[in-house]
Amino acid sequence: MIEMLKQRALMNARRLGFTMSSDDETRLPPSLGIFDLVFADAQGGKWTRLNLTIAAIKAGGNLLLDDMAKFEDGDPEVHAMLDTIRGTLSQHPGLVCREMAWATGMVLCAKRVSE
């Protein structure tokens, strides 16, 4: 049943012009194309290989990351990884990012358009 629902979602996404992948460690965005919007929901592409995810966003496009909030009783290793991700995003010369204190914490980035 789950496999059937997954296939239906992928088929509908393709029909609407979206690309979806659950292969977070095997097929990262550059092998899928360049996108206007990337929602980095899985660890692969957010915790690892973030540089490839950023490279897959077209100029003027957006990157959305969730699960970026630190919780008081959270794992220190997770907090350290979140700091690393934030550092990568904030120091990237091609991105403008803002954090949103909503749900589990979100970061929205826009990729700069070169002049």
PDB file of C-alpha atoms in Angstrom:
ATOM      1  CA  MET A   1       0.000   0.000   0.000  1.00  0.00           C
ATOM      2  CA  ILE A   2       2.750   2.480   0.936  1.00  0.00           C
ATOM      3  CA  GLU A   3       4.672   1.713  -2.255  1.00  0.00           C
ATOM      4  CA  MET A   4       1.532   2.310  -4.326  1.00  0.00           C
ATOM      5  CA  LEU A   5       0.944   5.681  -2.622  1.00  0.00           C
ATOM      6  CA  LYS A   6       4.580   6.646  -3.179  1.00  0.00           C
ATOM      7  CA  GLN A   7       4.343   5.793  -6.886  1.00  0.00           C
ATOM      8  CA  ARG A   8       1.091   7.758  -7.232  1.00  0.00           C
ATOM      9  CA  ALA A   9       2.646  10.807  -5.546  1.00  0.00           C
ATOM     10  CA  LEU A  10       5.704  10.637  -7.826  1.00  0.00           C
ATOM     11  CA  MET A  11       3.507  10.288 -10.920  1.00  0.00           C
ATOM     12  CA  ASN A  12       1.361  13.296  -9.933  1.00  0.00           C
ATOM     13  CA  ALA A  13       4.434  15.358  -9.083  1.00  0.00           C
ATOM     14  CA  ARG A  14       5.975  14.661 -12.501  1.00  0.00           C
ATOM     15  CA  ARG A  15       2.696  15.533 -14.224  1.00  0.00           C
ATOM     16  CA  LEU A  16       2.753  18.928 -12.455  1.00  0.00           C
ATOM     17  CA  GLY A  17       6.422  19.530 -13.255  1.00  0.00           C
ATOM     18  CA  PHE A  18       7.819  18.721  -9.802  1.00  0.00           C
ATOM     19  CA  THR A  19      10.741  16.414  -9.074  1.00  0.00           C
ATOM     20  CA  MET A  20      10.632  14.413  -5.868  1.00  0.00           C
ATOM     21  CA  SER A  21      13.233  12.088  -4.461  1.00  0.00           C
ATOM     22  CA  SER A  22      13.375  10.014  -1.318  1.00  0.00           C
ATOM     23  CA  ASP A  23      16.896   8.833  -2.200  1.00  0.00           C
ATOM     24  CA  ASP A  24      18.553  11.216   0.218  1.00  0.00           C
ATOM     25  CA  GLU A  25      21.984   9.556   0.091  1.00  0.00           C
ATOM     26  CA  THR A  26      22.081   8.143  -3.431  1.00  0.00           C
ATOM     27  CA  ARG A  27      20.686  10.735  -5.855  1.00  0.00           C
ATOM     28  CA  LEU A  28      21.232  14.276  -4.737  1.00  0.00           C
ATOM     29  CA  PRO A  29      19.865  17.308  -6.573  1.00  0.00           C
ATOM     30  CA  PRO A  30      22.647  17.866  -9.165  1.00  0.00           C
ATOM     31  CA  SER A  31      21.805  14.524 -10.714  1.00  0.00           C
ATOM     32  CA  LEU A  32      18.134  15.543 -10.761  1.00  0.00           C
ATOM     33  CA  GLY A  33      18.483  19.049 -12.242  1.00  0.00           C
ATOM     34  CA  ILE A  34      18.456  22.718 -11.238  1.00  0.00           C
ATOM     35  CA  PHE A  35      15.413  23.953  -9.327  1.00  0.00           C
ATOM     36  CA  ASP A  36      13.487  27.098  -8.403  1.00  0.00           C
ATOM     37  CA  LEU A  37      12.714  25.638  -4.970  1.00  0.00           C
ATOM     38  CA  VAL A  38      14.414  22.915  -2.944  1.00  0.00           C
ATOM     39  CA  PHE A  39      12.883  21.706   0.316  1.00  0.00           C
ATOM     40  CA  ALA A  40      15.709  19.936   2.134  1.00  0.00           C
ATOM     41  CA  ASP A  41      13.649  17.722   4.404  1.00  0.00           C
ATOM     42  CA  ALA A  42      15.945  14.694   4.694  1.00  0.00           C
ATOM     43  CA  GLN A  43      19.351  14.514   6.358  1.00  0.00           C
ATOM     44  CA  GLY A  44      21.052  13.767   3.040  1.00  0.00           C
ATOM     45  CA  GLY A  45      21.333  17.148   1.361  1.00  0.00           C
ATOM     46  CA  LYS A  46      20.952  19.035   4.627  1.00  0.00           C
ATOM     47  CA  TRP A  47      23.212  17.351   7.202  1.00  0.00           C
ATOM     48  CA  THR A  48      25.499  15.972   4.512  1.00  0.00           C
ATOM     49  CA  ARG A  49      26.289  17.305   1.042  1.00  0.00           C
ATOM     50  CA  LEU A  50      24.616  20.658   1.677  1.00  0.00           C
ATOM     51  CA  ASN A  51      26.950  22.153  -0.929  1.00  0.00           C
ATOM     52  CA  LEU A  52      25.359  19.951  -3.613  1.00  0.00           C
ATOM     53  CA  THR A  53      21.888  21.001  -2.525  1.00  0.00           C
ATOM     54  CA  ILE A  54      22.851  24.682  -2.771  1.00  0.00           C
ATOM     55  CA  ALA A  55      24.372  24.066  -6.205  1.00  0.00           C
ATOM     56  CA  ALA A  56      21.042  22.623  -7.391  1.00  0.00           C
ATOM     57  CA  ILE A  57      19.172  25.906  -6.796  1.00  0.00           C
ATOM     58  CA  LYS A  58      18.921  28.238  -9.750  1.00  0.00           C
ATOM     59  CA  ALA A  59      19.800  31.907  -9.342  1.00  0.00           C
ATOM     60  CA  GLY A  60      16.797  33.619  -7.803  1.00  0.00           C
ATOM     61  CA  GLY A  61      15.544  30.295  -6.432  1.00  0.00           C
ATOM     62  CA  ASN A  62      14.853  29.305  -2.842  1.00  0.00           C
ATOM     63  CA  LEU A  63      16.036  26.740  -0.330  1.00  0.00           C
ATOM     64  CA  LEU A  64      13.793  25.757   2.568  1.00  0.00           C
ATOM     65  CA  LEU A  65      15.067  23.710   5.515  1.00  0.00           C
ATOM     66  CA  ASP A  66      12.971  22.459   8.417  1.00  0.00           C
ATOM     67  CA  ASP A  67      13.793  20.893  11.796  1.00  0.00           C
ATOM     68  CA  MET A  68      16.285  23.662  12.511  1.00  0.00           C
ATOM     69  CA  ALA A  69      15.137  24.585  16.045  1.00  0.00           C
ATOM     70  CA  LYS A  70      17.228  23.710  19.065  1.00  0.00           C
ATOM     71  CA  PHE A  71      15.223  22.309  21.940  1.00  0.00           C
ATOM     72  CA  GLU A  72      16.292  22.507  25.586  1.00  0.00           C
ATOM     73  CA  ASP A  73      16.348  18.731  25.980  1.00  0.00           C
ATOM     74  CA  GLY A  74      17.869  18.200  22.528  1.00  0.00           C
ATOM     75  CA  ASP A  75      20.913  16.109  21.688  1.00  0.00           C
ATOM     76  CA  PRO A  76      24.136  18.186  21.834  1.00  0.00           C
ATOM     77  CA  GLU A  77      25.405  16.459  18.674  1.00  0.00           C
ATOM     78  CA  VAL A  78      22.258  17.519  16.817  1.00  0.00           C
ATOM     79  CA  HIS A  79      22.684  21.075  18.115  1.00  0.00           C
ATOM     80  CA  ALA A  80      26.276  21.081  16.848  1.00  0.00           C
ATOM     81  CA  MET A  81      25.140  19.888  13.412  1.00  0.00           C
ATOM     82  CA  LEU A  82      22.452  22.583  13.286  1.00  0.00           C
ATOM     83  CA  ASP A  83      25.126  25.184  14.093  1.00  0.00           C
ATOM     84  CA  THR A  84      27.280  23.819  11.271  1.00  0.00           C
ATOM     85  CA  ILE A  85      24.375  24.030   8.822  1.00  0.00           C
ATOM     86  CA  ARG A  86      23.560  27.583   9.921  1.00  0.00           C
ATOM     87  CA  GLY A  87      27.217  28.558   9.529  1.00  0.00           C
ATOM     88  CA  THR A  88      27.390  27.110   6.025  1.00  0.00           C
ATOM     89  CA  LEU A  89      24.237  28.964   4.993  1.00  0.00           C
ATOM     90  CA  SER A  90      25.085  32.305   6.622  1.00  0.00           C
ATOM     91  CA  GLN A  91      28.630  32.359   5.234  1.00  0.00           C
ATOM     92  CA  HIS A  92      27.661  31.328   1.710  1.00  0.00           C
ATOM     93  CA  PRO A  93      28.226  34.363  -0.548  1.00  0.00           C
ATOM     94  CA  GLY A  94      25.476  33.306  -2.934  1.00  0.00           C
ATOM     95  CA  LEU A  95      22.690  33.050  -0.350  1.00  0.00           C
ATOM     96  CA  VAL A  96      20.541  35.382   1.708  1.00  0.00           C
ATOM     97  CA  CYS A  97      18.919  33.424   4.575  1.00  0.00           C
ATOM     98  CA  ARG A  98      16.422  34.111   7.320  1.00  0.00           C
ATOM     99  CA  GLU A  99      15.343  31.907  10.184  1.00  0.00           C
ATOM    100  CA  MET A 100      11.696  31.490  11.070  1.00  0.00           C
ATOM    101  CA  ALA A 101      10.645  30.477  14.574  1.00  0.00           C
ATOM    102  CA  TRP A 102       7.765  28.402  13.310  1.00  0.00           C
ATOM    103  CA  ALA A 103       6.927  24.732  13.911  1.00  0.00           C
ATOM    104  CA  THR A 104      10.245  22.849  14.264  1.00  0.00           C
ATOM    105  CA  GLY A 105      12.261  25.828  13.086  1.00  0.00           C
ATOM    106  CA  MET A 106      12.722  26.760   9.458  1.00  0.00           C
ATOM    107  CA  VAL A 107      15.359  28.532   7.434  1.00  0.00           C
ATOM    108  CA  LEU A 108      14.457  30.112   4.099  1.00  0.00           C
ATOM    109  CA  CYS A 109      17.269  31.101   1.750  1.00  0.00           C
ATOM    110  CA  ALA A 110      17.223  32.905  -1.577  1.00  0.00           C
ATOM    111  CA  LYS A 111      20.019  32.353  -4.058  1.00  0.00           C
ATOM    112  CA  ARG A 112      21.470  35.606  -5.301  1.00  0.00           C
ATOM    113  CA  VAL A 113      21.226  36.520  -8.978  1.00  0.00           C
ATOM    114  CA  SER A 114      24.654  37.443 -10.375  1.00  0.00           C
ATOM    115  CA  GLU A 115      24.915  40.871 -11.913  1.00  0.00           C
TER     116      GLU A 115
END
